C-alpha positions as a printed NumPy array, in Angstrom:
array([[  0.   ,   0.   ,   0.   ],
       [  1.006,   3.646,  -0.349],
       [  2.773,   5.406,   2.51 ],
       [  2.811,   9.035,   3.684],
       [  4.325,  10.768,   6.687],
       [  1.617,  13.464,   6.646],
       [ -1.97 ,  12.26 ,   6.374],
       [ -3.258,  15.806,   6.903],
       [ -1.995,  16.638,   3.401],
       [ -2.065,  13.208,   1.734],
       [ -5.031,  10.848,   2.136],
       [ -4.992,   7.25 ,   0.91 ],
       [ -8.078,   5.461,  -0.441],
       [ -8.522,   1.845,  -1.558],
       [-10.11 ,   1.275,  -4.984],
       [-11.479,  -2.07 ,  -3.767],
       [-13.858,  -0.417,  -1.295],
       [-14.152,   3.178,  -2.495],
       [-17.564,   4.856,  -2.071],
       [-19.398,   7.8  ,  -3.604],
       [-18.661,   9.794,  -0.457],
       [-14.978,   9.02 ,  -0.953],
       [-15.124,  10.628,  -4.397],
       [-16.657,  13.735,  -2.811],
       [-13.897,  13.666,  -0.21 ],
       [-11.263,  13.442,  -2.956],
       [-12.784,  16.474,  -4.679],
       [-12.686,  18.503,  -1.458],
       [ -9.102,  17.426,  -0.728],
       [ -8.02 ,  18.532,  -4.192],
       [ -9.685,  21.916,  -3.787],
       [ -7.783,  22.385,  -0.519],
       [ -4.492,  21.708,  -2.387],
       [ -4.06 ,  18.302,  -0.782],
       [ -3.114,  15.047,  -2.525],
       [ -5.49 ,  12.066,  -2.679],
       [ -4.107,   8.612,  -3.574],
       [ -6.168,   5.627,  -4.726],
       [ -4.411,   2.312,  -4.114],
       [ -5.074,  -0.903,  -6.087],
       [ -6.242,   1.043,  -9.126],
       [ -4.485,  -1.506, -11.328],
       [ -4.331,  -5.004,  -9.865],
       [ -1.066,  -6.742,  -9.067],
       [ -1.387,  -9.41 , -11.797],
       [ -1.423,  -6.711, -14.479],
       [  1.499,  -4.878, -12.85 ],
       [  3.524,  -8.123, -12.889],
       [  2.533,  -8.814, -16.514],
       [  3.537,  -5.32 , -17.662],
       [  6.84 ,  -5.449, -15.823],
       [  7.7  ,  -8.865, -17.221],
       [  7.024,  -7.798, -20.792],
       [  8.093,  -4.164, -20.864],
       [ 11.397,  -4.443, -19.033],
       [ 13.368,  -3.672, -22.209],
       [ 11.891,  -0.186, -22.198],
       [ 13.121,   0.508, -18.688],
       [ 16.597,  -0.94 , -19.083],
       [ 18.885,   2.07 , -18.679],
       [ 21.859,   0.291, -20.232],
       [ 19.771,  -0.491, -23.318],
       [ 18.571,   3.11 , -23.578],
       [ 22.048,   4.57 , -23.242],
       [ 23.329,   2.178, -25.902],
       [ 20.412,   3.075, -28.163],
       [ 21.149,   6.769, -27.631],
       [ 24.746,   6.188, -28.687],
       [ 24.125,   3.784, -31.604],
       [ 20.897,   5.114, -33.097],
       [ 20.032,   8.561, -31.784],
       [ 17.142,   8.991, -34.214],
       [ 15.485,   5.824, -32.938],
       [ 16.187,   6.915, -29.354],
       [ 14.48 ,  10.282, -29.966],
       [ 11.493,   8.56 , -31.553],
       [ 11.133,   6.355, -28.505],
       [ 11.468,   9.259, -26.041],
       [  8.81 ,  11.264, -27.893],
       [  6.311,   8.401, -28.186],
       [  2.939,   9.321, -26.706],
       [  0.893,   6.298, -27.798],
       [  1.441,   2.802, -26.512],
       [  1.307,   1.371, -30.064],
       [  4.296,   3.552, -30.966],
       [  6.198,   2.18 , -27.993],
       [  5.257,  -1.462, -28.545],
       [  7.084,  -1.591, -31.864],
       [ 10.334,  -1.534, -29.874],
       [  9.364,  -4.662, -27.891],
       [ 10.329,  -8.111, -29.112],
       [  7.266, -10.049, -27.885],
       [  4.443, -11.878, -29.634],
       [  1.537, -10.034, -31.219],
       [ -0.812, -11.64 , -28.686],
       [  1.266, -10.189, -25.863],
       [  1.284,  -6.79 , -27.548],
       [ -2.513,  -6.957, -27.865],
       [ -2.831,  -7.758, -24.169],
       [ -0.499,  -4.884, -23.232],
       [ -2.493,  -2.554, -25.447],
       [ -5.762,  -3.705, -23.819],
       [ -4.359,  -2.984, -20.343],
       [ -3.383,   0.539, -21.35 ],
       [ -6.823,   1.138, -22.862],
       [ -8.349,  -0.047, -19.586],
       [ -6.1  ,   2.333, -17.625],
       [ -7.089,   5.278, -19.861],
       [-10.806,   4.518, -19.602],
       [-10.788,   3.931, -15.842],
       [ -8.795,   7.064, -15.034],
       [-11.031,   9.15 , -17.323],
       [-14.129,   7.783, -15.584],
       [-12.679,   8.585, -12.156],
       [-11.918,  12.181, -13.207],
       [-15.509,  12.52 , -14.457],
       [-16.866,  11.142, -11.172],
       [-14.756,  13.422,  -9.016],
       [-14.972,  16.697, -10.933],
       [-18.347,  16.341, -12.67 ],
       [-17.235,  18.547, -15.552],
       [-16.739,  18.286, -19.296],
       [-13.306,  17.044, -20.331],
       [-12.178,  19.058, -23.36 ],
       [ -8.722,  17.531, -23.898],
       [ -6.461,  14.818, -22.502],
       [ -2.656,  14.83 , -22.747],
       [ -0.536,  12.017, -21.424],
       [  3.156,  11.255, -21.201],
       [  4.733,   7.834, -20.777],
       [  7.599,   8.141, -18.31 ],
       [  9.493,   4.956, -19.032],
       [ 12.989,   5.982, -17.916],
       [ 14.507,   6.495, -14.478],
       [ 13.827,   9.786, -12.717],
       [ 15.477,  10.389,  -9.368],
       [ 16.713,  13.047,  -6.947],
       [ 14.976,  16.064,  -8.47 ],
       [ 15.046,  19.397,  -6.702],
       [ 11.843,  20.689,  -5.164],
       [  9.86 ,  22.79 ,  -7.642],
       [  6.475,  23.871,  -8.926],
       [  5.647,  22.902, -12.496],
       [  6.065,  25.703, -15.027],
       [  4.121,  24.428, -18.03 ],
       [  1.509,  26.707, -19.609],
       [ -1.151,  27.232, -16.914],
       [ -4.881,  26.701, -17.471],
       [ -6.884,  29.269, -19.386],
       [ -9.391,  31.471, -17.605],
       [-12.29 ,  29.103, -18.277],
       [-10.549,  25.755, -17.612],
       [ -8.738,  23.693, -15.007],
       [ -5.947,  21.191, -15.565],
       [ -6.267,  18.022, -13.495],
       [ -3.013,  16.072, -13.128],
       [ -3.287,  12.322, -12.505],
       [ -0.328,   9.935, -12.24 ],
       [ -0.273,   6.127, -12.187],
       [  2.644,   4.021, -10.946],
       [  3.207,   1.05 , -13.279],
       [  6.416,  -0.074, -11.616],
       [  6.615,  -3.102,  -9.328],
       [  8.095,  -0.974,  -6.527],
       [  7.016,   2.282,  -4.901],
       [  7.445,   5.593,  -6.698],
       [  8.865,   8.065,  -4.155],
       [  8.041,  11.767,  -3.986],
       [  8.583,  14.588,  -1.531],
       [  6.125,  17.472,  -1.285],
       [  6.195,  20.727,   0.658],
       [  4.498,  24.154,   0.589],
       [  1.803,  24.838,  -1.978],
       [  2.303,  27.915,  -4.157],
       [  0.023,  30.136,  -2.035],
       [  1.784,  29.164,   1.2  ],
       [  5.126,  29.801,  -0.47 ],
       [  4.109,  33.282,  -1.674],
       [  2.691,  34.216,   1.75 ],
       [  5.905,  33.123,   3.482],
       [  8.456,  34.447,   0.969],
       [  6.757,  37.542,  -0.43 ],
       [  9.64 ,  39.827,   0.588],
       [ 12.147,  37.614,  -1.216],
       [  9.934,  37.531,  -4.318],
       [  9.579,  41.331,  -4.392],
       [ 13.308,  41.785,  -3.802],
       [ 14.083,  39.581,  -6.815],
       [ 11.44 ,  41.418,  -8.894],
       [ 13.2  ,  44.714,  -8.107],
       [ 16.583,  43.267,  -9.053],
       [ 15.192,  42.033, -12.381],
       [ 12.963,  45.124, -12.826],
       [  9.859,  43.104, -13.704],
       [  6.211,  42.816, -12.807],
       [  4.743,  39.346, -12.453],
       [  2.29 ,  38.019, -15.033],
       [  0.026,  34.972, -15.179],
       [  2.068,  33.343, -17.911],
       [  5.287,  34.446, -19.532],
       [  8.722,  33.1  , -20.348],
       [ 10.437,  35.087, -17.587],
       [  7.663,  36.939, -15.77 ],
       [  5.102,  34.133, -15.349],
       [  4.628,  33.652, -11.626],
       [  5.546,  29.947, -11.457],
       [  8.565,  30.318, -13.712],
       [  9.797,  33.369, -11.828],
       [  9.455,  31.718,  -8.422],
       [ 11.093,  28.45 ,  -9.49 ],
       [ 13.888,  29.942, -11.613],
       [ 14.668,  33.264,  -9.941],
       [ 13.588,  32.946,  -6.293],
       [ 13.894,  29.242,  -5.44 ],
       [ 16.638,  28.822,  -8.082],
       [ 15.631,  25.191,  -8.151],
       [ 17.822,  24.127, -11.079],
       [ 20.903,  25.677,  -9.443],
       [ 20.723,  23.841,  -6.101],
       [ 23.024,  20.836,  -5.716],
       [ 21.644,  19.526,  -2.401],
       [ 18.193,  17.937,  -2.861],
       [ 17.524,  18.516,   0.866],
       [ 18.507,  22.196,   0.722],
       [ 14.975,  23.523,   1.182],
       [ 14.188,  21.206,   4.106],
       [ 17.393,  22.266,   5.827],
       [ 16.061,  25.819,   5.482],
       [ 12.732,  25.229,   7.177],
       [ 10.476,  23.779,   4.46 ],
       [  8.177,  20.987,   5.696],
       [  9.08 ,  17.612,   4.137],
       [  6.129,  15.426,   3.152],
       [  7.401,  11.997,   2.112],
       [  5.13 ,   9.912,  -0.128],
       [  5.64 ,   6.414,  -1.486],
       [  3.072,   5.538,  -4.153],
       [  2.434,   1.804,  -4.345],
       [  2.482,  -0.239,  -7.592],
       [ -0.836,   0.216,  -9.41 ],
       [ -1.844,   3.337,  -7.458],
       [ -2.98 ,   6.666,  -8.877],
       [ -2.653,  10.083,  -7.276],
       [ -4.117,  13.465,  -8.12 ],
       [ -1.665,  16.311,  -7.661],
       [ -2.014,  19.871,  -8.899],
       [  1.634,  20.124,  -9.85 ],
       [  1.386,  23.848, -10.63 ],
       [  0.142,  24.455,  -7.084],
       [  1.824,  21.65 ,  -5.106],
       [  5.608,  21.748,  -4.801],
       [  7.101,  18.317,  -5.451],
       [ 10.267,  16.394,  -6.219],
       [ 10.618,  12.879,  -7.595],
       [ 13.125,  10.98 ,  -5.485],
       [ 12.775,   7.69 ,  -7.364],
       [ 10.554,   6.34 , -10.107],
       [ 10.562,   4.485, -13.411],
       [  7.335,   3.235, -14.986],
       [  4.648,   5.895, -14.803],
       [  2.027,   7.648, -16.925],
       [  1.329,  11.337, -16.358],
       [ -2.087,  12.66 , -17.463],
       [ -3.359,  16.198, -17.957],
       [ -7.148,  16.446, -18.094],
       [ -8.399,  19.808, -19.321],
       [-11.872,  20.435, -17.909],
       [-14.4  ,  23.237, -18.085],
       [-13.977,  25.555, -15.12 ],
       [-17.076,  25.852, -12.941],
       [-15.158,  26.823,  -9.812],
       [-15.121,  30.332,  -8.371],
       [-11.865,  29.454,  -6.593],
       [-10.013,  28.249,  -9.68 ],
       [ -6.241,  28.514,  -9.973],
       [ -6.6  ,  31.358, -12.484],
       [ -8.801,  33.517, -10.247],
       [ -6.854,  32.835,  -7.075],
       [ -3.362,  33.319,  -8.492],
       [ -4.369,  36.489, -10.388],
       [ -5.318,  37.966,  -7.015],
       [ -1.902,  37.024,  -5.62 ],
       [ -0.121,  38.49 ,  -8.66 ],
       [ -2.011,  41.784,  -8.357],
       [ -1.178,  42.006,  -4.66 ],
       [  2.551,  41.353,  -5.188],
       [  2.807,  43.83 ,  -8.079],
       [  1.   ,  46.484,  -6.026],
       [  3.333,  45.962,  -3.035],
       [  6.352,  46.204,  -5.345],
       [  5.068,  49.541,  -6.682],
       [  4.473,  50.849,  -3.159],
       [  8.015,  49.906,  -2.135],
       [  9.393,  51.855,  -5.093],
       [  7.385,  54.945,  -4.067],
       [  8.588,  54.939,  -0.441],
       [ 11.915,  56.769,   0.007],
       [ 14.761,  54.513,   1.181],
       [ 15.432,  56.601,   4.309],
       [ 11.821,  56.029,   5.451],
       [ 12.09 ,  52.254,   4.829]])
């Protein structure tokens, strides 16, 4: 089963006995910027079958050799977004490929149905990424991909297809971070002479915080932030589990993981407290405080 050291932030459910009230609970947890996990989403027999037949894809020695010997083929594999594109690299029977394909269709359908149950909103687009190579020892960060439009939300869902736990750390959400480190953010804004925006290559709020204030990519020690007072929420996602994490809002770092699918569900926004509306308010407040600081003479400060 999945493991957390903070069940105030992370709550674990069991797919084998989940109820309608649990789905409502998951919705409320998500809206409070917490992380719900559903264990046993994919049963152990299918996890074992996938691992036995897809191991070539996760063999780091094979991938490094492929990168060296046939970079074009390596790039094609890394960019594959459909399981049929990936299966052409596997030397197994067509019957086995059909079974693998059926399992992935089942995963897609079941996760889509769960998102519909929880959020009760129209899904306008689904993106997914197969993460079939080792990821480990990231630095803590907020995701910086293009944020949702004014009239949509992006729901992130991850599924662990490995036969061991996928390990994450989490910490402050973006609003907690801004409240705690507003002075540092404004100081860096003054140094760079910018105003924050909702989205932008250098001025978008997530990108600016991660790149210019946290300097996440420049930190060598993966425990740097925790040594400087950040709470450390350790999560180990069990084989076959899914978890819903707003990765724009929730800070996170992958400590260890191989076989995983990452989904982005774009849904119609019916929420008055959407990310767009809430973060715009924060951006306006920070920009206004920056302007006020510039108007106050230094000797008065």
